[in-house]
C-alpha positions as CSV (number, residue, x, y, z in Angstrom):
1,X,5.1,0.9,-21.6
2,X,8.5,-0.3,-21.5
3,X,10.0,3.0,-19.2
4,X,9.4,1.8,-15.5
5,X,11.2,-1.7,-16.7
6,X,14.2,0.1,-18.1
7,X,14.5,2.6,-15.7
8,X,16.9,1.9,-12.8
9,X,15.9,1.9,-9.3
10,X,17.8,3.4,-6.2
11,X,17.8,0.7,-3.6
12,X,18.7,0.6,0.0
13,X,19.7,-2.3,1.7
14,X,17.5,-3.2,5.1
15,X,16.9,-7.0,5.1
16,X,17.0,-5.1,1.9
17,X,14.8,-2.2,0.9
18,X,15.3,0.0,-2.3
19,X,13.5,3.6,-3.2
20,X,12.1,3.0,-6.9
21,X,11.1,5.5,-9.8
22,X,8.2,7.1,-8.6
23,X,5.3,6.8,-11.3
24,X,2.3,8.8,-12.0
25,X,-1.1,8.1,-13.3
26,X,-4.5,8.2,-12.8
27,X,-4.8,8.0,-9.1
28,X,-2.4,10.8,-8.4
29,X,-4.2,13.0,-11.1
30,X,-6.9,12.6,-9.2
31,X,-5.4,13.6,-5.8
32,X,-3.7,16.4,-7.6
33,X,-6.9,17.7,-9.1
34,X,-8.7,17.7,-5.7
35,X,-5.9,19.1,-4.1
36,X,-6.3,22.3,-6.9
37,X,-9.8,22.3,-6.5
38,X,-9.0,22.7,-2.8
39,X,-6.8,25.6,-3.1
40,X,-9.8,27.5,-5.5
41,X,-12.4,27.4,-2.3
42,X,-9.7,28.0,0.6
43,X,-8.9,31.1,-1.4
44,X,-12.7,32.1,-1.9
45,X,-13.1,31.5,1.5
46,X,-10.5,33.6,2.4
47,X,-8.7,30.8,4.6
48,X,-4.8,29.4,4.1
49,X,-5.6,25.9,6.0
50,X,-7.2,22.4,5.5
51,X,-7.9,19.8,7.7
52,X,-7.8,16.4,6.1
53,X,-10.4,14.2,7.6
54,X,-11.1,10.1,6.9
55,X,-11.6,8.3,3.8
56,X,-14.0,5.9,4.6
57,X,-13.6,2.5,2.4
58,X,-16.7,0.4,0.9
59,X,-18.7,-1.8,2.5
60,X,-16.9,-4.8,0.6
61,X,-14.2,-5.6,0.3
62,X,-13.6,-4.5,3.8
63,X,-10.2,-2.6,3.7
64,X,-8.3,-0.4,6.2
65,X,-6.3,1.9,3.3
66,X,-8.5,5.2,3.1
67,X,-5.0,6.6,4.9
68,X,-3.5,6.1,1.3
69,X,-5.8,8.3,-0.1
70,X,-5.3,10.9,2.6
71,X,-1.5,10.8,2.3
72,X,-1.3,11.5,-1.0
73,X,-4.1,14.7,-0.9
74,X,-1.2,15.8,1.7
75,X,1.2,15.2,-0.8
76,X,-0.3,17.4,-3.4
77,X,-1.9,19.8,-1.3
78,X,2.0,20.1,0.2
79,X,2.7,20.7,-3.5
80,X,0.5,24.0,-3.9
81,X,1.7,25.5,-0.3
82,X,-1.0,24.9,1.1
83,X,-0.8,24.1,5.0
84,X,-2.2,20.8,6.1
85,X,-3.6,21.5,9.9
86,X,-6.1,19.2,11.9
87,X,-7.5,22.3,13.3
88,X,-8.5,24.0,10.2
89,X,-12.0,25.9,9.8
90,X,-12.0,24.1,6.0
91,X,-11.7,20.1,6.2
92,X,-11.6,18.0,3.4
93,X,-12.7,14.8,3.9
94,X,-14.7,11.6,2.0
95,X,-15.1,7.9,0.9
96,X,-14.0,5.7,-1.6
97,X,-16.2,2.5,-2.8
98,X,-16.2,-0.4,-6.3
99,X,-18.3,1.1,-9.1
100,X,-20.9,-1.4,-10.6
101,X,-21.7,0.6,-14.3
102,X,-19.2,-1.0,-16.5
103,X,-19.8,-5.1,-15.8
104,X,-16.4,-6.0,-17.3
105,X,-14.0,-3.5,-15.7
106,X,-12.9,-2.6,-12.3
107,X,-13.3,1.1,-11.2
108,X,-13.1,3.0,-8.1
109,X,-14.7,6.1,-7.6
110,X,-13.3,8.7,-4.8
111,X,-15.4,11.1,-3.2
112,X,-14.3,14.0,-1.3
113,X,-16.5,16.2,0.5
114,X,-15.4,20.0,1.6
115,X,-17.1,21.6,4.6
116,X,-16.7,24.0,7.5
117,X,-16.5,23.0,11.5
118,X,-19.6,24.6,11.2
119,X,-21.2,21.9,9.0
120,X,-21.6,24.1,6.2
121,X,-20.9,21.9,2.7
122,X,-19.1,24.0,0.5
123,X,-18.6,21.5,-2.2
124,X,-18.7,17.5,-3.1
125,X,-15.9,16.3,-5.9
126,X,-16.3,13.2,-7.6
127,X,-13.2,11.6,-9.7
128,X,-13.2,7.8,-11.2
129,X,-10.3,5.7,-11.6
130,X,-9.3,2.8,-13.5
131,X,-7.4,0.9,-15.9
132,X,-4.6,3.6,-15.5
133,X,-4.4,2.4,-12.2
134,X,-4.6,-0.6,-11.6
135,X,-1.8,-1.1,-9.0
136,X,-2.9,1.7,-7.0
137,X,-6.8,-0.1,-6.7
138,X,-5.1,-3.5,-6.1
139,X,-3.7,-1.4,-2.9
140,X,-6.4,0.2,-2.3
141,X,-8.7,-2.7,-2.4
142,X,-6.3,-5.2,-0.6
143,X,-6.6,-7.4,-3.2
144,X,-5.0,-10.6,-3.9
145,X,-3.7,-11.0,-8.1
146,X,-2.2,-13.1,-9.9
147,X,-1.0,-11.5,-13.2
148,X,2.0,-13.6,-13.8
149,X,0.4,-14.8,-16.8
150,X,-0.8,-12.2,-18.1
151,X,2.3,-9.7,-18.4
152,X,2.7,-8.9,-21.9
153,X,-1.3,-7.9,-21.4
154,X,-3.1,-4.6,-21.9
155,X,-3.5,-2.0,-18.9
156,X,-7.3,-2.7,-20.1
157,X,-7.2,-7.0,-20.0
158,X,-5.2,-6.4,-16.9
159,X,-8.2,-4.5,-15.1
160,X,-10.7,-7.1,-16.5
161,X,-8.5,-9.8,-15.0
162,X,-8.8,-7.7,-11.4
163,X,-12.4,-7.5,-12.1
164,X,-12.6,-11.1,-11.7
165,X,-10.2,-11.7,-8.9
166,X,-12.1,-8.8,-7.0
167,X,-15.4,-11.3,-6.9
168,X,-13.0,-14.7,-6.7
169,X,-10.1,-13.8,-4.9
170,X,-7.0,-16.1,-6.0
171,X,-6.1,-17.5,-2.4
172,X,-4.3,-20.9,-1.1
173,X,-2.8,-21.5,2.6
174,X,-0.5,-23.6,2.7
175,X,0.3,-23.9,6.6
176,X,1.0,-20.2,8.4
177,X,1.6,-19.1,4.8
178,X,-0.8,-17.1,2.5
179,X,-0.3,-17.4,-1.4
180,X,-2.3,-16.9,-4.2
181,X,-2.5,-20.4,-5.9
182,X,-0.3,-23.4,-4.6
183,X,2.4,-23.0,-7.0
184,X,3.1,-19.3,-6.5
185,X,6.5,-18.5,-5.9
186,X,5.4,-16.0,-3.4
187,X,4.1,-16.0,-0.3
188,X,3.6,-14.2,3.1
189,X,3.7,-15.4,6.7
190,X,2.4,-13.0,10.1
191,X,5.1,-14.5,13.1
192,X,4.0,-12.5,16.6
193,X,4.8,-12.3,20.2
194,X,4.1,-10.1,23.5
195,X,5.4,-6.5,22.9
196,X,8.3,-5.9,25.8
197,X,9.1,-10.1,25.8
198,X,12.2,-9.4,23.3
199,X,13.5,-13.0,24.5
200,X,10.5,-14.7,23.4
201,X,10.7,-16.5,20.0
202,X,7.9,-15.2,17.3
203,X,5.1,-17.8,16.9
204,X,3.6,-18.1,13.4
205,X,0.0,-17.3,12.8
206,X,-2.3,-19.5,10.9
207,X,-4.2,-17.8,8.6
208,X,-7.9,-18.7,8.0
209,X,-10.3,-17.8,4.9
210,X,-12.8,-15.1,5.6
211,X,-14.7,-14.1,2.6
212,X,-12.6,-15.4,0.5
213,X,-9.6,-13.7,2.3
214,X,-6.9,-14.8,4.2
215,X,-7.1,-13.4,7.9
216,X,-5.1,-13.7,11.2
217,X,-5.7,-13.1,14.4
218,X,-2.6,-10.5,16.4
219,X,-3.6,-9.7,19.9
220,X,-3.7,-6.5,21.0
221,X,-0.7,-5.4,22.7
222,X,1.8,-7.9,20.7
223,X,4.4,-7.0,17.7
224,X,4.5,-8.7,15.0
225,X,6.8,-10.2,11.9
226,X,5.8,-10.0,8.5
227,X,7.8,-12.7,6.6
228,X,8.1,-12.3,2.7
229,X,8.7,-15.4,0.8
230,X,10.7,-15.5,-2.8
231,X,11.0,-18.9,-4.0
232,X,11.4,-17.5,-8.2
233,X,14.3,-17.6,-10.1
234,X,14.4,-13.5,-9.6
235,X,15.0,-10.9,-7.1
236,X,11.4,-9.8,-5.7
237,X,11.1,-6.4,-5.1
238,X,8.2,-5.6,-3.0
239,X,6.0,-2.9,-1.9
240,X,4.3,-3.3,1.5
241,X,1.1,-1.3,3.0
242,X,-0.2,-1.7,6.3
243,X,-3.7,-0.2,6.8
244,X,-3.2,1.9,3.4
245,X,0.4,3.3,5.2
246,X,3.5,2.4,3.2
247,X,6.4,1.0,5.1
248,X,8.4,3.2,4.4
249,X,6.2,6.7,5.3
250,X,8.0,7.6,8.3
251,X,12.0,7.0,7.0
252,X,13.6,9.8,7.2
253,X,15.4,11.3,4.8
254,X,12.5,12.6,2.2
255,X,14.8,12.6,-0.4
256,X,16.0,9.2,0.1
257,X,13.2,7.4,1.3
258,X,13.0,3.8,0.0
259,X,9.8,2.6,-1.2
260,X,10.1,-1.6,-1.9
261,X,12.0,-4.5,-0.2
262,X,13.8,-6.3,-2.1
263,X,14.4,-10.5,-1.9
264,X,16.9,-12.3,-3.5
265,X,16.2,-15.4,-5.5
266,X,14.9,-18.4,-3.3
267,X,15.2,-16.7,-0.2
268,X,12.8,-14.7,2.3
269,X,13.3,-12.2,4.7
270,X,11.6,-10.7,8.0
271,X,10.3,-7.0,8.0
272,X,10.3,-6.6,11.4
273,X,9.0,-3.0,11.5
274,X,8.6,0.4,10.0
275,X,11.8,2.2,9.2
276,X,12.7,5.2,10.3
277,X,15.9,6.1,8.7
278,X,19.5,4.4,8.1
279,X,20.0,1.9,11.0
280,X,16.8,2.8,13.0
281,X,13.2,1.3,13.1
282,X,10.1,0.4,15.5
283,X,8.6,-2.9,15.7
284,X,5.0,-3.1,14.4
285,X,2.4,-2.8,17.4
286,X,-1.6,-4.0,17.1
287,X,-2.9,-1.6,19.6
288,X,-5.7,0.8,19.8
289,X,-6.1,3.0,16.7
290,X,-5.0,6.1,18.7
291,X,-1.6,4.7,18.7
292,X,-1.1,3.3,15.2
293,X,1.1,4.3,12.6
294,X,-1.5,5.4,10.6
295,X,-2.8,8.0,13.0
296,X,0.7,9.8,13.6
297,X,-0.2,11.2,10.2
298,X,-3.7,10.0,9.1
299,X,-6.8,9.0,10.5
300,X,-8.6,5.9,9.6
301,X,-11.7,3.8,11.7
302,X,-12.1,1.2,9.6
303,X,-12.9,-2.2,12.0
304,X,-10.4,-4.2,9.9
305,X,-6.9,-4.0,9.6
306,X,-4.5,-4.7,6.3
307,X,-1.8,-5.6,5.0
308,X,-1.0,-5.7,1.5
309,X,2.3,-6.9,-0.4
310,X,3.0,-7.0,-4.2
311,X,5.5,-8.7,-5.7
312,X,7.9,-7.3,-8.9
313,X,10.8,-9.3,-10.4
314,X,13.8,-7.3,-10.1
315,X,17.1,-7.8,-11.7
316,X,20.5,-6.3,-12.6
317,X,21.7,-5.6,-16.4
318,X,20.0,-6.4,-19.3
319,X,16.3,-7.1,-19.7
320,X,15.8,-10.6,-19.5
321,X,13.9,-12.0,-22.9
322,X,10.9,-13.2,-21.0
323,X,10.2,-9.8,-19.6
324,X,10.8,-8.1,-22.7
325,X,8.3,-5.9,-24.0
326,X,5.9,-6.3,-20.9
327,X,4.2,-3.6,-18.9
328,X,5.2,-1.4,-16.1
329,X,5.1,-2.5,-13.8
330,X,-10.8,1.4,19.9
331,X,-9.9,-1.2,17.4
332,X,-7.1,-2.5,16.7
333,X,-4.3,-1.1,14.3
334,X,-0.9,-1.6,13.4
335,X,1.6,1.6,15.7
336,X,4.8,2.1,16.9
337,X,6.4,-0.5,19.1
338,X,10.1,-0.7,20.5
339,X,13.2,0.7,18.5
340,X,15.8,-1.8,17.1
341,X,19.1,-1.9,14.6
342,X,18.8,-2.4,10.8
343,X,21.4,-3.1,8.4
344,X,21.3,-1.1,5.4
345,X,23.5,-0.6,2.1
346,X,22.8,0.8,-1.9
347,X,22.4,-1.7,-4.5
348,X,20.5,-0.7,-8.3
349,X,18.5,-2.7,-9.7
350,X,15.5,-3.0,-12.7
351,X,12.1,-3.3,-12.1
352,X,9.4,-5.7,-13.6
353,X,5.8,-5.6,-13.7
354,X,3.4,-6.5,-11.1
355,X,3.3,-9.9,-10.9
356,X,1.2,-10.9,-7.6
357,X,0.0,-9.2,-4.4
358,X,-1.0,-10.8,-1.6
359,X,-3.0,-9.5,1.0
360,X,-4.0,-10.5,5.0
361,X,-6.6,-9.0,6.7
362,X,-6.6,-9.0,10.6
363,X,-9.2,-8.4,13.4
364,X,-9.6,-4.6,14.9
């Protein structure tokens, strides 16, 4: 319980970004057990190759994230050897939706489907997931939570407490930013302008309630700002998806790749784009899907986009007494706009548990 709060996290500077401990669990058991059951047919059918198709998300909540799902198949399936080509004769593909059996808890159940580009089905593989993975559903979801009072809980009363959030979403707006109660600490603001207008000051968006979730409107053809607000007595360190594509999926380095952003103490900072290695990045772009981030690697068609940030204390040195003893912690899409300069350095720091997330839908 207490390992991914004690262990220390590499992080790199930009606005500032650090690469964390890395943490299995149910979700990537799952992925890894497709990925074997995989290898067992391409080898029966004689064939070295798989093409990963969509993950299509449920009806509601409406999310954009099946490319999380297929990123990490590629992941494990890059684990066995086995080559990942779009061309394939095999292709894995599937959909992911809320299970309703168990009233009180919050599961997910992910369904991949294995056919040829003939149409023959060669098999259908079902895996649950739940209380072991609760921050990976909040992702996947795009939910909002706020679990600040409920640290020192139970991986089991923390998924009851999603359960309840997934049908009441905790959301306030306060002006162009999102929040999950008015006296959260965190927040999140959307600023945008006209891609190729770099003289042109970013204009926040307001946010309006859809559903229950926050949502904003970025025209097609303009970048866009996501602003990350830290007004607690900690460092935040944060991780950020955008249509179920981590920030940090196309910096390079593998073997340093940072994974959260990291805000000190009552401050905020701009992410101004996806990263692609020390000193380099490209401003995010709502354009058609064909060009989006997501589709350099993944493929998605989901009518929504989203973007999803969850907030961790983070500090230096000892473990402070308040967190000991807690847990561990032709649409539109978000693509590749122009190339600018990022500061970067190496700090270490500790992580907490997940303490909030806050999530924005916008408009394909």
């Amino acid at each position: 319980m207490l390992q991914s709060l004690r262990a220390i996290a590499k992080l790199v500077i930009f606005g500032m970004v650090l690469t964390s401990v890395s943490q299995a669990g149910e979700f990537h058991d799952s992925l890894a057990g497709f990925a074997s059951e995989i290898a067992k047919i391409l080898k029966d059918e004689k064939q070295n190759q798989v093409a990963v198709a969509e993950f299509a998300g449920p009806p509601s909540p409406k999310t954009s994230t099946g490319p999380m799902i297929q990123q990490g198949l590629i992941n494990e399936l890059n684990e066995l050897k086995i080559q990942v080509n779009q061309d394939a004769f095999i292709i894995a593909g599937g959909d992911f939706r809320v299970l309703q059996q168990k009233p009180d808890f919050l599961e997910v159940r992910i369904t991949i489907r294995i056919e040829t580009k003939s149409g023959k089905r060669l098999d259908e593989i079902v895996k649950d997931i739940g209380f072991k993975s609760n921050e990976d559903i909040v992702k996947l979801l795009a939910m909002n939570t706020n679990q600040s009072r409920i640290m020192n809980a139970d991986r089991e009363t923390v998924n009851k407490h999603l359960k309840k959030e997934l049908k009441s979403p905790p959301v306030a707006l306060e002006d162009s930013m999102v929040k999950t109660g008015k006296q959260s600490p965190y927040a999140v603001e959307i600023l945008h302008r006209k891609a190729g207008n770099e003289s042109a000051m970013h204009e926040f968006l307001v946010p309006v309630l859809q559903s229950g979730m926050a949502a904003v409107d970025v025209p097609s053809g303009n970048e866009y700002i996501i602003r990350l607000h830290n007004r607690s007595t900690y460092e935040a360190a944060i991780t950020l998806t955008i249509d179920g594509v981590d920030l940090f999926q196309f910096h390079a380095p593998d073997g340093r790749r940072p994974t959260m952003c990291l805000v000190p103490a009552g401050k905020s900072m701009d992410v101004e784009g996806w990263p692609f290695g020390r000193g380099k990045a490209k401003a995010f772009l709502v354009g058609g899907f064909a060009d989006a981030a997501a589709n350099k690697v993944l493929k998605g068609s989901s009518s929504i986009g989203t973007i999803t940030a969850a907030f961790h204390p983070a500090w230096q040195g000892p473990t402070p007494e308040e967190f000991a003893g807690t847990r561990s912690s032709q649409s539109n899409a978000t693509g590749f706009g122009r190339e600018f300069q990022q500061n970067q350095g190496v700090v270490e720091r500790k992580i907490g548990p997940l303490f909030e997330a806050i999530s924005l839908r916008y408009a394909k």
